[in-house]
Amino acid sequence: MSRQKSPAKPSLPKSASRSAAAKFPKVVREFWENLTWSDLTDRFGTKTAQRGRDYADSHQVETLWATEDGKNLLGIVQGTEEYQTVVSIEKGRRKNQFILVSACSCPVGADCKHGVAVIGTFLDILAHDKPILGCTELKDGVWEITSPTGKKSALKIDIEDDVDEDDDGYWSDDWEEEDDDFPPRKRIRRTTKVATAERNFKPEALRKKLNAQQPEELVDLIMQLAEDHPTVRKQFEQELFVESVSKKGKSDQLVREAVEMIDQGLEIGNFGYYGGHYGGGPSADLDSVTELVKQCKKTVAPLPVLDKIVRHLLKKGGRFLEATGAEDDYEFREVFDTVAKVLLASKSDPVKIILWSYEMDALDQFAMIDDMEKTLQEHSWSSKVWSDVADKLIAEMDKKSSEPRNRRQLKRIVSALDKGKRREEATDLLRKEAPKRGEQEMLADRLIEVGCLDEAEKIAVEQLRKRLPSISKNDFHDRDWMRRLKTVAEKRKDRPTLASIQAAEFFRDPERETILPLLKTAKMLNTEPIIRRGIDTFLLNGELPAAVTITLAGKKSSPTAKKDWPIPVFFFQPKPDTAGSRYDVLCEWAITENRHGDVVRWFDALKNKPSQKRRVDVFEVAEAVISSHPGRAFEIYRKAAEEEMDTTSTSHYPMAISHLRKAKLALEKAKRGREWAKIIKDIRTKHRRKSSLMKLLDELEAGPIVKQKRR
């Protein structure tokens, strides 16, 4: 598709307010006015920022709206096609800190050049005090917008979490492969039709025209389509074939046709390769099989026919995937998805359909029918259907009671009973069958779900006591049982027991993530200061509280020991790491609680513990102390910038600029701003031959975009 000419710069209504920006909250207005191209490069990537800047300069943003608080921008951007783009500023972790995010209807979906173009255009409006069109997000992606004529209307956009490859207009040449470092947060499904053919196509007018034609004229038209388009001709051929064999009751011919197509489409050495951004690799050719399966809906009894087709495809497909090493099974899933749709549209017995899907799952070694099975299971079958399915599964289980049943089979029975409105029976079945089959986890989870906490606790305690002789710090099985006991304690509001389990988790795995829940519970028990001292001591020298040590030795804890650790000692206590200080955890803990002096103290202590220092995010440290200890933050950012600039790879330079920008801010907070000119001069002298870096430094020194545009 050829790129359209850049549209003329949009005119805005005289009714738009020139003082709209003045009404923004002060921190929001200052955020926009202080934004630099270096900031946008850091946020969106070098190429995306530059392309977006070009779009803004060439007036590719046709219309732009801003909310009254200035926190959301909505723009219509002319790219390869016309895209809707939303840019928002969200709160960061620090006070008055904002983070830019964008969502777009283009293939990239988020943080793309169209978002940068909207930002650049908006900043131009601010710089020259131009009118700003207003918008308001109403609900569920509906925005009230002001048109260029001043009229208000509603615009509906759909926010999506994932790209739907089947949506018309999603995949285009406007793909930015180089700038996929930032994962999409939101995606917008484009609701406006932009292609000329789409705009002019009027289905109702065409339908009216066809209805007015004579039957023989329609036949001639369809015949001409079949002659001109092989796909149409193939579809008619398959329809005629299926109708023919169905009338004669010769479904075997239909199966043989499908088998031949499968064999041909999966012939080893005759496969194709994906191109473009799919990465390459062998692919099956099953389009004709998919089309044939669609026609099976015209047969009297599609399930027997589809059963034979699916069995053959699973057998041959498994061999194909194994022999070729193909990683993509899209063609297979498309066939199975069509099978599900045909069955759901048929008059086949629902119970037989569900049981058949379970049987096919047992034959599937490559998870090819997962989507098909999910579609069939999640269909809105009646409770009577699911009750009958449960009875069939239970009867089958009783026939083969000597054979062990895996988790999936037992889970299916329980799920069918639940959907059949027989929940109590499902729970009783689990009580009976789970212990026999080693599925205590499933039973315990069920008991917690239905409120049988005593039973669930008993099972969990038994399982953990079995593990006592072989305690392992990294045994996730044990962690799951501890999690269940925590859930029981939480449901009972038994805070002492909850605190004891949380303490055991902390001593087993001393991390910031295990400290915070324990302190929260201790606060509710009015024991936070004492527990805090115990945690601090353990992190400093690896010593467990005396009460814990005595209890684990099988002795009765003394009143003095209990006073220093006033919560129960959990009976299941995996041994902690080798005794020693954990300055890394102390540092991260201090960051979380904004104890800036302690952050610096423990970060300095890490100099002699390189293995622990690697666990601490130095930039998190710098961000935490930039206000209280700006000199220390400056040292961290400058060192990081130098490391990035010392490389020969240009891809490192944007990150270096990001660090330098923060270093400059830290220097200003330290009231050492005069040093900045010399620092930049030294950098330019040292790296003068690196033209890409010099250009980025120019942008860094240019200052806020709004101020640049006002000059």
Short mmCIF file of C-alpha atoms in Angstrom, two decimals, residues 175-635:
data_model
loop_
_atom_site.label_atom_id
_atom_site.label_comp_id
_atom_site.label_asym_id
_atom_site.label_seq_id
_atom_site.Cartn_x
_atom_site.Cartn_y
_atom_site.Cartn_z
CA TRP A 175 5.19 -2.66 11.60
CA GLU A 176 8.09 -1.39 13.73
CA GLU A 177 10.21 -4.46 14.33
CA GLU A 178 13.13 -2.47 15.73
CA ASP A 179 11.17 -1.01 18.65
CA ASP A 180 9.60 -3.98 20.41
CA ASP A 181 11.51 -3.53 23.68
CA PHE A 182 8.43 -2.26 25.47
CA PRO A 183 5.63 -4.84 25.90
CA PRO A 184 2.16 -3.58 24.94
CA ARG A 185 0.05 -2.51 27.91
CA LYS A 186 -3.15 -1.85 26.01
CA ARG A 187 -4.27 -2.22 22.45
CA ILE A 188 -7.03 -0.41 20.61
CA ARG A 189 -9.10 -2.11 17.99
CA ARG A 190 -9.52 0.30 15.11
CA THR A 191 -13.21 1.08 14.62
CA THR A 192 -12.94 3.48 11.70
CA LYS A 193 -12.81 2.12 8.16
CA VAL A 194 -10.20 3.86 6.09
CA ALA A 195 -9.64 2.06 2.78
CA THR A 196 -11.50 3.69 -0.12
CA ALA A 197 -13.10 0.41 -1.11
CA GLU A 198 -14.35 -0.12 2.43
CA ARG A 199 -15.79 3.38 2.64
CA ASN A 200 -17.69 2.99 -0.63
CA PHE A 201 -18.90 -0.58 -0.07
CA LYS A 202 -22.56 -0.62 0.96
CA PRO A 203 -23.76 -4.17 1.78
CA GLU A 204 -27.45 -3.24 1.86
CA ALA A 205 -27.27 -1.60 -1.54
CA LEU A 206 -25.60 -4.69 -2.98
CA ARG A 207 -28.16 -6.98 -1.32
CA LYS A 208 -30.98 -4.89 -2.82
CA LYS A 209 -29.39 -5.11 -6.26
CA LEU A 210 -28.97 -8.91 -6.04
CA ASN A 211 -32.55 -9.39 -4.84
CA ALA A 212 -33.75 -7.52 -7.91
CA GLN A 213 -31.91 -9.87 -10.28
CA GLN A 214 -33.50 -12.82 -11.98
CA PRO A 215 -32.49 -16.35 -10.81
CA GLU A 216 -30.74 -17.13 -14.08
CA GLU A 217 -28.76 -13.88 -13.80
CA LEU A 218 -27.60 -14.83 -10.30
CA VAL A 219 -26.59 -18.28 -11.52
CA ASP A 220 -24.53 -16.73 -14.30
CA LEU A 221 -22.88 -14.37 -11.81
CA ILE A 222 -21.97 -17.22 -9.43
CA MET A 223 -20.66 -19.34 -12.27
CA GLN A 224 -18.47 -16.45 -13.38
CA LEU A 225 -17.14 -16.06 -9.81
CA ALA A 226 -16.33 -19.78 -9.66
CA GLU A 227 -14.44 -19.56 -12.95
CA ASP A 228 -12.49 -16.45 -11.94
CA HIS A 229 -11.68 -17.44 -8.35
CA PRO A 230 -10.20 -20.91 -7.58
CA THR A 231 -11.07 -20.59 -3.90
CA VAL A 232 -14.76 -20.10 -4.67
CA ARG A 233 -14.69 -22.95 -7.19
CA LYS A 234 -13.01 -25.26 -4.66
CA GLN A 235 -15.64 -24.46 -2.05
CA PHE A 236 -18.49 -25.28 -4.41
CA GLU A 237 -16.77 -28.51 -5.44
CA GLN A 238 -16.46 -29.58 -1.81
CA GLU A 239 -20.07 -28.66 -1.07
CA LEU A 240 -21.29 -30.70 -4.02
CA PHE A 241 -19.10 -33.63 -3.02
CA VAL A 242 -20.33 -33.61 0.59
CA GLU A 243 -23.96 -33.32 -0.45
CA SER A 244 -23.52 -36.19 -2.88
CA VAL A 245 -21.98 -38.63 -0.41
CA SER A 246 -24.41 -37.57 2.34
CA LYS A 247 -27.46 -38.32 0.21
CA LYS A 248 -26.03 -41.71 -0.70
CA GLY A 249 -25.09 -42.43 2.92
CA LYS A 250 -21.49 -43.05 1.90
CA SER A 251 -19.66 -41.15 4.63
CA ASP A 252 -16.62 -43.38 4.10
CA GLN A 253 -15.97 -41.55 0.84
CA LEU A 254 -15.91 -38.27 2.76
CA VAL A 255 -13.44 -39.70 5.27
CA ARG A 256 -11.22 -41.07 2.49
CA GLU A 257 -11.18 -37.64 0.83
CA ALA A 258 -10.16 -36.00 4.13
CA VAL A 259 -7.49 -38.63 4.78
CA GLU A 260 -5.96 -38.02 1.33
CA MET A 261 -5.92 -34.28 1.95
CA ILE A 262 -4.26 -34.76 5.35
CA ASP A 263 -1.63 -37.10 3.94
CA GLN A 264 -0.86 -34.69 1.12
CA GLY A 265 -0.77 -31.64 3.38
CA LEU A 266 1.56 -33.36 5.85
CA GLU A 267 3.87 -35.07 3.38
CA ILE A 268 7.37 -34.77 4.84
CA GLY A 269 9.68 -32.76 2.60
CA ASN A 270 6.77 -31.02 0.93
CA PHE A 271 6.12 -28.43 3.60
CA GLY A 272 6.44 -24.68 3.22
CA TYR A 273 8.00 -21.98 5.37
CA TYR A 274 6.56 -19.01 7.11
CA GLY A 275 8.03 -15.68 6.19
CA GLY A 276 7.99 -12.18 7.60
CA HIS A 277 7.81 -11.72 11.34
CA TYR A 278 6.71 -15.29 12.04
CA GLY A 279 10.32 -16.39 12.25
CA GLY A 280 10.41 -19.19 9.68
CA GLY A 281 10.03 -22.94 10.06
CA PRO A 282 8.14 -25.87 8.51
CA SER A 283 4.38 -25.52 8.21
CA ALA A 284 1.55 -27.88 7.34
CA ASP A 285 -0.90 -27.23 4.51
CA LEU A 286 -4.33 -28.09 5.87
CA ASP A 287 -6.51 -25.34 4.38
CA SER A 288 -8.38 -27.82 2.20
CA VAL A 289 -8.98 -30.07 5.22
CA THR A 290 -10.42 -27.13 7.16
CA GLU A 291 -12.79 -26.32 4.29
CA LEU A 292 -13.87 -29.94 4.02
CA VAL A 293 -14.56 -30.11 7.76
CA LYS A 294 -16.80 -27.03 7.41
CA GLN A 295 -18.91 -28.93 4.90
CA CYS A 296 -19.38 -31.80 7.34
CA LYS A 297 -22.14 -29.77 9.00
CA LYS A 298 -24.32 -30.84 6.06
CA THR A 299 -23.98 -34.53 6.92
CA VAL A 300 -26.71 -36.26 8.89
CA ALA A 301 -24.35 -37.46 11.64
CA PRO A 302 -21.13 -35.40 11.66
CA LEU A 303 -19.61 -36.87 14.86
CA PRO A 304 -18.73 -40.34 13.42
CA VAL A 305 -17.21 -38.70 10.33
CA LEU A 306 -15.25 -36.12 12.32
CA ASP A 307 -14.10 -38.79 14.75
CA LYS A 308 -12.27 -40.65 11.98
CA ILE A 309 -10.85 -37.44 10.50
CA VAL A 310 -9.58 -36.18 13.87
CA ARG A 311 -8.03 -39.53 14.78
CA HIS A 312 -6.11 -39.64 11.52
CA LEU A 313 -5.01 -36.02 11.83
CA LEU A 314 -3.76 -36.57 15.39
CA LYS A 315 -1.78 -39.61 14.27
CA LYS A 316 -0.27 -38.06 11.15
CA GLY A 317 0.09 -34.63 12.73
CA GLY A 318 2.06 -36.03 15.64
CA ARG A 319 4.46 -37.73 13.25
CA PHE A 320 4.78 -34.55 11.19
CA LEU A 321 5.61 -32.35 14.18
CA GLU A 322 8.06 -34.92 15.52
CA ALA A 323 9.84 -35.44 12.19
CA THR A 324 10.07 -31.79 11.13
CA GLY A 325 10.57 -30.19 14.54
CA ALA A 326 7.92 -27.64 13.56
CA GLU A 327 7.04 -25.39 16.49
CA ASP A 328 3.90 -23.81 15.08
CA ASP A 329 0.74 -25.93 15.04
CA TYR A 330 -1.59 -23.15 13.87
CA GLU A 331 -2.87 -25.14 10.87
CA PHE A 332 -3.80 -28.07 13.13
CA ARG A 333 -5.55 -25.84 15.65
CA GLU A 334 -7.56 -24.21 12.87
CA VAL A 335 -8.86 -27.60 11.75
CA PHE A 336 -9.75 -28.63 15.31
CA ASP A 337 -11.38 -25.27 15.99
CA THR A 338 -13.56 -25.83 12.92
CA VAL A 339 -14.41 -29.32 14.19
CA ALA A 340 -15.67 -27.80 17.45
CA LYS A 341 -17.82 -25.25 15.61
CA VAL A 342 -19.35 -27.92 13.37
CA LEU A 343 -20.19 -30.14 16.35
CA LEU A 344 -21.72 -27.28 18.32
CA ALA A 345 -23.91 -26.40 15.35
CA SER A 346 -24.98 -30.02 14.82
CA LYS A 347 -27.72 -32.06 16.47
CA SER A 348 -25.23 -34.56 17.90
CA ASP A 349 -25.77 -35.77 21.47
CA PRO A 350 -23.97 -33.22 23.74
CA VAL A 351 -22.93 -35.94 26.18
CA LYS A 352 -21.28 -37.91 23.39
CA ILE A 353 -19.53 -34.76 22.14
CA ILE A 354 -18.03 -33.98 25.55
CA LEU A 355 -16.95 -37.59 26.22
CA TRP A 356 -15.51 -37.78 22.70
CA SER A 357 -13.39 -34.68 23.33
CA TYR A 358 -11.95 -36.35 26.46
CA GLU A 359 -11.12 -39.44 24.42
CA MET A 360 -9.37 -37.36 21.74
CA ASP A 361 -7.38 -35.58 24.42
CA ALA A 362 -5.91 -38.92 25.49
CA LEU A 363 -4.63 -39.43 21.92
CA ASP A 364 -3.15 -35.94 21.62
CA GLN A 365 0.57 -35.93 22.45
CA PHE A 366 1.26 -32.37 21.27
CA ALA A 367 -1.58 -30.37 22.88
CA MET A 368 -3.06 -29.68 19.44
CA ILE A 369 -6.71 -30.00 20.49
CA ASP A 370 -6.51 -27.92 23.68
CA ASP A 371 -8.48 -25.05 22.13
CA MET A 372 -11.07 -27.42 20.67
CA GLU A 373 -11.58 -29.15 24.00
CA LYS A 374 -11.82 -25.81 25.80
CA THR A 375 -14.45 -24.59 23.32
CA LEU A 376 -16.54 -27.70 23.81
CA GLN A 377 -16.19 -27.69 27.60
CA GLU A 378 -17.03 -24.01 28.01
CA HIS A 379 -20.12 -24.17 25.81
CA SER A 380 -23.34 -23.38 27.63
CA TRP A 381 -24.47 -26.97 28.07
CA SER A 382 -27.33 -27.53 30.50
CA SER A 383 -26.80 -28.88 34.02
CA LYS A 384 -28.60 -32.05 32.90
CA VAL A 385 -25.99 -32.63 30.19
CA TRP A 386 -23.13 -32.23 32.67
CA SER A 387 -24.85 -34.47 35.21
CA ASP A 388 -25.11 -37.21 32.57
CA VAL A 389 -21.45 -36.69 31.64
CA ALA A 390 -20.48 -37.08 35.29
CA ASP A 391 -22.43 -40.34 35.58
CA LYS A 392 -20.71 -41.72 32.49
CA LEU A 393 -17.27 -40.77 33.80
CA ILE A 394 -17.96 -42.25 37.24
CA ALA A 395 -19.22 -45.48 35.69
CA GLU A 396 -16.07 -45.70 33.59
CA MET A 397 -13.95 -45.06 36.66
CA ASP A 398 -15.73 -47.83 38.59
CA LYS A 399 -15.20 -50.31 35.75
CA LYS A 400 -11.46 -49.68 35.90
CA SER A 401 -11.15 -49.06 39.61
CA SER A 402 -7.93 -51.05 39.72
CA GLU A 403 -6.23 -48.59 37.37
CA PRO A 404 -4.79 -45.38 38.81
CA ARG A 405 -6.64 -42.28 37.68
CA ASN A 406 -4.61 -39.20 36.92
CA ARG A 407 -5.40 -35.70 38.17
CA ARG A 408 -7.05 -34.62 34.94
CA GLN A 409 -9.56 -37.47 34.96
CA LEU A 410 -10.59 -36.93 38.56
CA LYS A 411 -10.74 -33.17 37.98
CA ARG A 412 -13.07 -33.73 35.01
CA ILE A 413 -15.49 -35.74 37.10
CA VAL A 414 -15.53 -33.11 39.83
CA SER A 415 -16.00 -30.33 37.29
CA ALA A 416 -18.88 -32.20 35.60
CA LEU A 417 -20.58 -32.77 38.97
CA ASP A 418 -20.20 -29.09 39.83
CA LYS A 419 -21.68 -28.00 36.51
CA GLY A 420 -24.41 -30.59 37.01
CA LYS A 421 -25.32 -28.86 40.31
CA ARG A 422 -24.07 -31.78 42.40
CA ARG A 423 -21.36 -29.96 44.36
CA GLU A 424 -21.78 -31.89 47.62
CA GLU A 425 -21.49 -35.16 45.72
CA ALA A 426 -18.33 -33.86 44.04
CA THR A 427 -16.78 -33.03 47.43
CA ASP A 428 -17.69 -36.47 48.83
CA LEU A 429 -16.18 -38.12 45.75
CA LEU A 430 -12.94 -36.23 46.32
CA ARG A 431 -12.88 -37.28 49.98
CA LYS A 432 -13.13 -40.90 48.82
CA GLU A 433 -10.93 -40.94 45.72
CA ALA A 434 -8.24 -38.29 46.27
CA PRO A 435 -6.31 -40.12 49.05
CA LYS A 436 -6.31 -43.33 46.99
CA ARG A 437 -4.87 -41.58 43.99
CA GLY A 438 -2.40 -39.26 45.73
CA GLU A 439 -4.43 -36.15 44.97
CA GLN A 440 -4.45 -34.63 48.45
CA GLU A 441 -3.73 -31.17 47.02
CA MET A 442 -6.96 -31.24 45.03
CA LEU A 443 -8.92 -32.41 48.06
CA ALA A 444 -7.40 -29.79 50.38
CA ASP A 445 -8.12 -26.98 47.92
CA ARG A 446 -11.69 -28.19 47.59
CA LEU A 447 -12.20 -28.36 51.33
CA ILE A 448 -10.88 -24.82 51.74
CA GLU A 449 -13.19 -23.68 48.94
CA VAL A 450 -16.31 -25.16 50.58
CA GLY A 451 -15.32 -24.00 54.06
CA CYS A 452 -14.29 -27.31 55.61
CA LEU A 453 -11.23 -25.70 57.19
CA ASP A 454 -10.57 -28.29 59.92
CA GLU A 455 -10.34 -31.10 57.36
CA ALA A 456 -8.12 -29.05 55.07
CA GLU A 457 -5.82 -28.10 57.95
CA LYS A 458 -5.50 -31.73 59.06
CA ILE A 459 -4.46 -32.84 55.56
CA ALA A 460 -1.94 -30.01 55.21
CA VAL A 461 -0.37 -30.69 58.62
CA GLU A 462 -0.09 -34.41 57.83
CA GLN A 463 1.62 -33.69 54.53
CA LEU A 464 4.12 -31.29 56.10
CA ARG A 465 4.92 -33.64 59.01
CA LYS A 466 5.78 -36.32 56.45
CA ARG A 467 8.31 -33.90 55.03
CA LEU A 468 10.02 -33.08 58.32
CA PRO A 469 12.85 -35.63 57.94
CA SER A 470 13.78 -34.21 54.53
CA ILE A 471 13.36 -30.49 54.92
CA SER A 472 14.49 -28.59 51.83
CA LYS A 473 14.69 -24.83 51.40
CA ASN A 474 13.61 -24.97 47.77
CA ASP A 475 10.88 -27.61 47.99
CA PHE A 476 7.93 -25.95 46.27
CA HIS A 477 5.69 -28.84 47.33
CA ASP A 478 6.22 -27.78 50.93
CA ARG A 479 5.57 -24.15 50.05
CA ASP A 480 2.19 -25.07 48.57
CA TRP A 481 1.13 -26.78 51.77
CA MET A 482 2.30 -23.81 53.82
CA ARG A 483 0.30 -21.57 51.51
CA ARG A 484 -2.82 -23.64 52.19
CA LEU A 485 -2.31 -23.40 55.93
CA LYS A 486 -1.94 -19.64 55.57
CA THR A 487 -5.22 -19.52 53.67
CA VAL A 488 -6.93 -21.47 56.44
CA ALA A 489 -5.53 -19.08 59.06
CA GLU A 490 -6.61 -16.06 57.04
CA LYS A 491 -10.15 -17.39 56.64
CA ARG A 492 -10.34 -18.02 60.39
CA LYS A 493 -8.72 -14.65 61.12
CA ASP A 494 -6.23 -16.60 63.23
CA ARG A 495 -3.46 -14.00 63.18
CA PRO A 496 -1.03 -15.71 65.60
CA THR A 497 -0.96 -18.84 63.41
CA LEU A 498 -0.73 -16.71 60.27
CA ALA A 499 2.22 -14.80 61.73
CA SER A 500 3.97 -18.05 62.71
CA ILE A 501 3.72 -19.38 59.12
CA GLN A 502 4.85 -16.05 57.66
CA ALA A 503 7.83 -16.05 60.04
CA ALA A 504 8.76 -19.58 58.92
CA GLU A 505 8.61 -18.41 55.30
CA PHE A 506 10.85 -15.46 56.11
CA PHE A 507 13.50 -17.52 57.94
CA ARG A 508 13.41 -20.01 55.09
CA ASP A 509 13.67 -17.35 52.38
CA PRO A 510 14.75 -13.96 53.78
CA GLU A 511 13.60 -11.44 51.20
CA ARG A 512 11.79 -8.12 51.15
CA GLU A 513 8.71 -9.98 49.89
CA THR A 514 8.58 -12.21 52.99
CA ILE A 515 9.30 -9.42 55.48
CA LEU A 516 6.40 -7.14 54.60
CA PRO A 517 3.48 -9.60 55.14
CA LEU A 518 4.97 -10.68 58.49
CA LEU A 519 5.27 -7.09 59.69
CA LYS A 520 1.72 -6.35 58.57
CA THR A 521 0.34 -9.24 60.64
CA ALA A 522 2.61 -8.37 63.59
CA LYS A 523 1.22 -4.84 63.54
CA MET A 524 -2.31 -6.22 63.89
CA LEU A 525 -1.06 -8.29 66.86
CA ASN A 526 0.58 -5.19 68.42
CA THR A 527 3.97 -6.92 68.30
CA GLU A 528 5.55 -5.15 65.33
CA PRO A 529 8.47 -3.46 67.18
CA ILE A 530 9.58 -6.76 68.76
CA ILE A 531 9.23 -8.74 65.53
CA ARG A 532 11.07 -5.99 63.66
CA ARG A 533 14.04 -6.32 66.04
CA GLY A 534 14.06 -10.09 65.54
CA ILE A 535 14.06 -9.70 61.75
CA ASP A 536 16.81 -7.09 61.95
CA THR A 537 19.00 -9.34 64.12
CA PHE A 538 18.53 -12.32 61.82
CA LEU A 539 19.50 -10.27 58.75
CA LEU A 540 22.53 -8.80 60.53
CA ASN A 541 24.13 -12.01 61.77
CA GLY A 542 21.92 -14.95 60.75
CA GLU A 543 20.83 -15.73 64.31
CA LEU A 544 17.32 -17.11 64.77
CA PRO A 545 15.31 -15.76 67.72
CA ALA A 546 15.97 -17.83 70.83
CA ALA A 547 12.34 -18.99 71.00
CA VAL A 548 12.60 -20.43 67.48
CA THR A 549 15.93 -22.15 68.14
CA ILE A 550 14.72 -23.72 71.41
CA THR A 551 11.43 -24.91 69.93
CA LEU A 552 13.09 -26.49 66.89
CA ALA A 553 15.42 -28.35 69.26
CA GLY A 554 12.35 -29.99 70.82
CA LYS A 555 12.57 -28.08 74.07
CA LYS A 556 10.09 -25.85 75.84
CA SER A 557 10.73 -22.18 75.26
CA SER A 558 11.37 -19.99 78.30
CA PRO A 559 9.22 -16.92 79.15
CA THR A 560 12.19 -14.66 78.39
CA ALA A 561 12.63 -16.18 74.94
CA LYS A 562 8.90 -15.85 74.25
CA LYS A 563 9.07 -12.23 75.29
CA ASP A 564 11.68 -11.57 72.58
CA TRP A 565 9.61 -13.47 70.00
CA PRO A 566 5.93 -13.24 71.06
CA ILE A 567 4.36 -15.23 68.23
CA PRO A 568 4.01 -19.03 68.01
CA VAL A 569 6.81 -20.99 66.38
CA PHE A 570 5.57 -22.89 63.35
CA PHE A 571 6.20 -26.61 63.71
CA PHE A 572 7.50 -26.88 60.13
CA GLN A 573 10.60 -24.73 59.87
CA PRO A 574 13.04 -25.42 57.05
CA LYS A 575 16.58 -24.57 58.03
CA PRO A 576 17.64 -21.06 57.01
CA ASP A 577 20.65 -20.25 54.86
CA THR A 578 24.13 -20.46 56.33
CA ALA A 579 24.42 -17.97 59.17
CA GLY A 580 25.65 -14.58 58.07
CA SER A 581 24.59 -11.06 57.26
CA ARG A 582 22.14 -10.23 54.50
CA TYR A 583 22.93 -6.59 53.72
CA ASP A 584 21.16 -6.91 50.36
CA VAL A 585 17.81 -7.63 52.05
CA LEU A 586 18.43 -4.92 54.64
CA CYS A 587 19.06 -2.44 51.82
CA GLU A 588 15.93 -3.40 49.86
CA TRP A 589 13.85 -3.34 53.04
CA ALA A 590 15.09 0.18 53.79
CA ILE A 591 14.22 1.27 50.22
CA THR A 592 10.65 0.02 50.65
CA GLU A 593 10.22 1.90 53.91
CA ASN A 594 11.95 5.07 52.63
CA ARG A 595 14.68 4.91 55.29
CA HIS A 596 17.18 6.77 53.15
CA GLY A 597 20.01 6.80 55.67
CA ASP A 598 19.77 3.02 56.09
CA VAL A 599 19.68 2.57 52.30
CA VAL A 600 23.06 4.28 51.99
CA ARG A 601 24.42 2.47 55.06
CA TRP A 602 23.60 -1.02 53.83
CA PHE A 603 24.50 -0.24 50.22
CA ASP A 604 27.96 0.79 51.40
CA ALA A 605 28.20 -2.39 53.46
CA LEU A 606 27.68 -4.41 50.27
CA LYS A 607 31.08 -3.35 48.90
CA ASN A 608 32.67 -6.34 50.61
CA LYS A 609 29.90 -8.74 49.55
CA PRO A 610 29.92 -8.80 45.74
CA SER A 611 27.59 -11.80 45.47
CA GLN A 612 24.93 -9.97 47.50
CA LYS A 613 25.54 -6.65 45.79
CA ARG A 614 24.58 -8.20 42.46
CA ARG A 615 21.11 -8.86 43.86
CA VAL A 616 20.44 -5.19 44.56
CA ASP A 617 19.17 -2.88 41.82
CA VAL A 618 21.58 0.08 41.99
CA PHE A 619 19.13 2.30 40.12
CA GLU A 620 16.45 1.55 42.70
CA VAL A 621 18.97 2.69 45.31
CA ALA A 622 19.75 5.87 43.35
CA GLU A 623 16.08 6.67 42.84
CA ALA A 624 15.38 6.16 46.53
CA VAL A 625 18.14 8.53 47.76
CA ILE A 626 18.20 11.15 44.99
CA SER A 627 16.49 13.69 47.26
CA SER A 628 18.17 12.84 50.56
CA HIS A 629 21.65 11.92 49.25
CA PRO A 630 21.82 13.40 45.73
CA GLY A 631 25.60 13.12 45.64
CA ARG A 632 25.41 9.35 46.02
CA ALA A 633 22.71 9.12 43.36
CA PHE A 634 24.87 11.20 41.02
CA GLU A 635 27.80 8.80 41.47
#
